[in-house]
Steps between C-alpha positions, in 0.01 A plus 500: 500500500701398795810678379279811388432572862860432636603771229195730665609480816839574489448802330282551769794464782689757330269777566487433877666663782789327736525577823782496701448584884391484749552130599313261716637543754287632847599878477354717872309782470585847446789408309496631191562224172561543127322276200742568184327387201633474111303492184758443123185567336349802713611875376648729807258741417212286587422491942401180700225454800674325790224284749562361818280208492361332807438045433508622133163616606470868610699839362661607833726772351515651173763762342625589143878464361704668230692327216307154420815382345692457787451695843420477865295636756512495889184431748454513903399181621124599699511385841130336420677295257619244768244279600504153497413292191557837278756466184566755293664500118545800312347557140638759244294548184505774192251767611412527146448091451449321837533197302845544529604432795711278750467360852767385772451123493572470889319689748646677794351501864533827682615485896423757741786670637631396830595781764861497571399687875394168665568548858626078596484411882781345617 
């Protein structure tokens, strides 16, 4: 039975999606980032739904991609976005089968910008 369900999911993991960006890194708002994502078992024909998720709780940005055998898409970084306690990962799944799907593993924070006209007294 065991091995029965080791066999199920790994035939499971192949029909996921791998993401490759962006990192964990704190990344500052405006900027704009890029999740990359790969699928061996996805046809190019088929599109993905990217989502900007907030503490793997809230949708905070959603768009749609081309190719869900390999592509890329770019999104702005919202300046409401960078708050403290607030993570975000990035989820890409098959429009057609949200089952299939993957998820950056690390969250990102998101830092306000800082103002490079700061008048210093000296």
């Amino acid at each position: 039975m065991l091995a029965i369900k080791r066999c199920k999911d790994a035939l499971l993991a192949i029909h996921d999606i791998r993401l490759h960006a962006p990192g964990p890194d704190p990344k500052v708002v405006g900027t704009k980032q890029i999740v990359s994502w790969y699928c061996i078992t996805c046809k190019p024909e088929d599109n993905v739904k990217i989502e900007v998720i907030e503490n793997l709780l809230k949708v905070v940005y959603t768009t749609t991609g081309k190719n869900a055998n390999a592509g890329s898409q770019v999104f702005e970084l919202n300046s409401s976005w960078a708050a403290p306690g607030k993570v975000y990962n990035v989820k890409v799944s098959l429009q057609k089968n949200p089952k299939v799907f993957g998820i950056t593993i690390k969250p990102f924070p998101v830092i306000p910008t800082i103002p490079t006209n700061i008048n210093l007294p000296f």
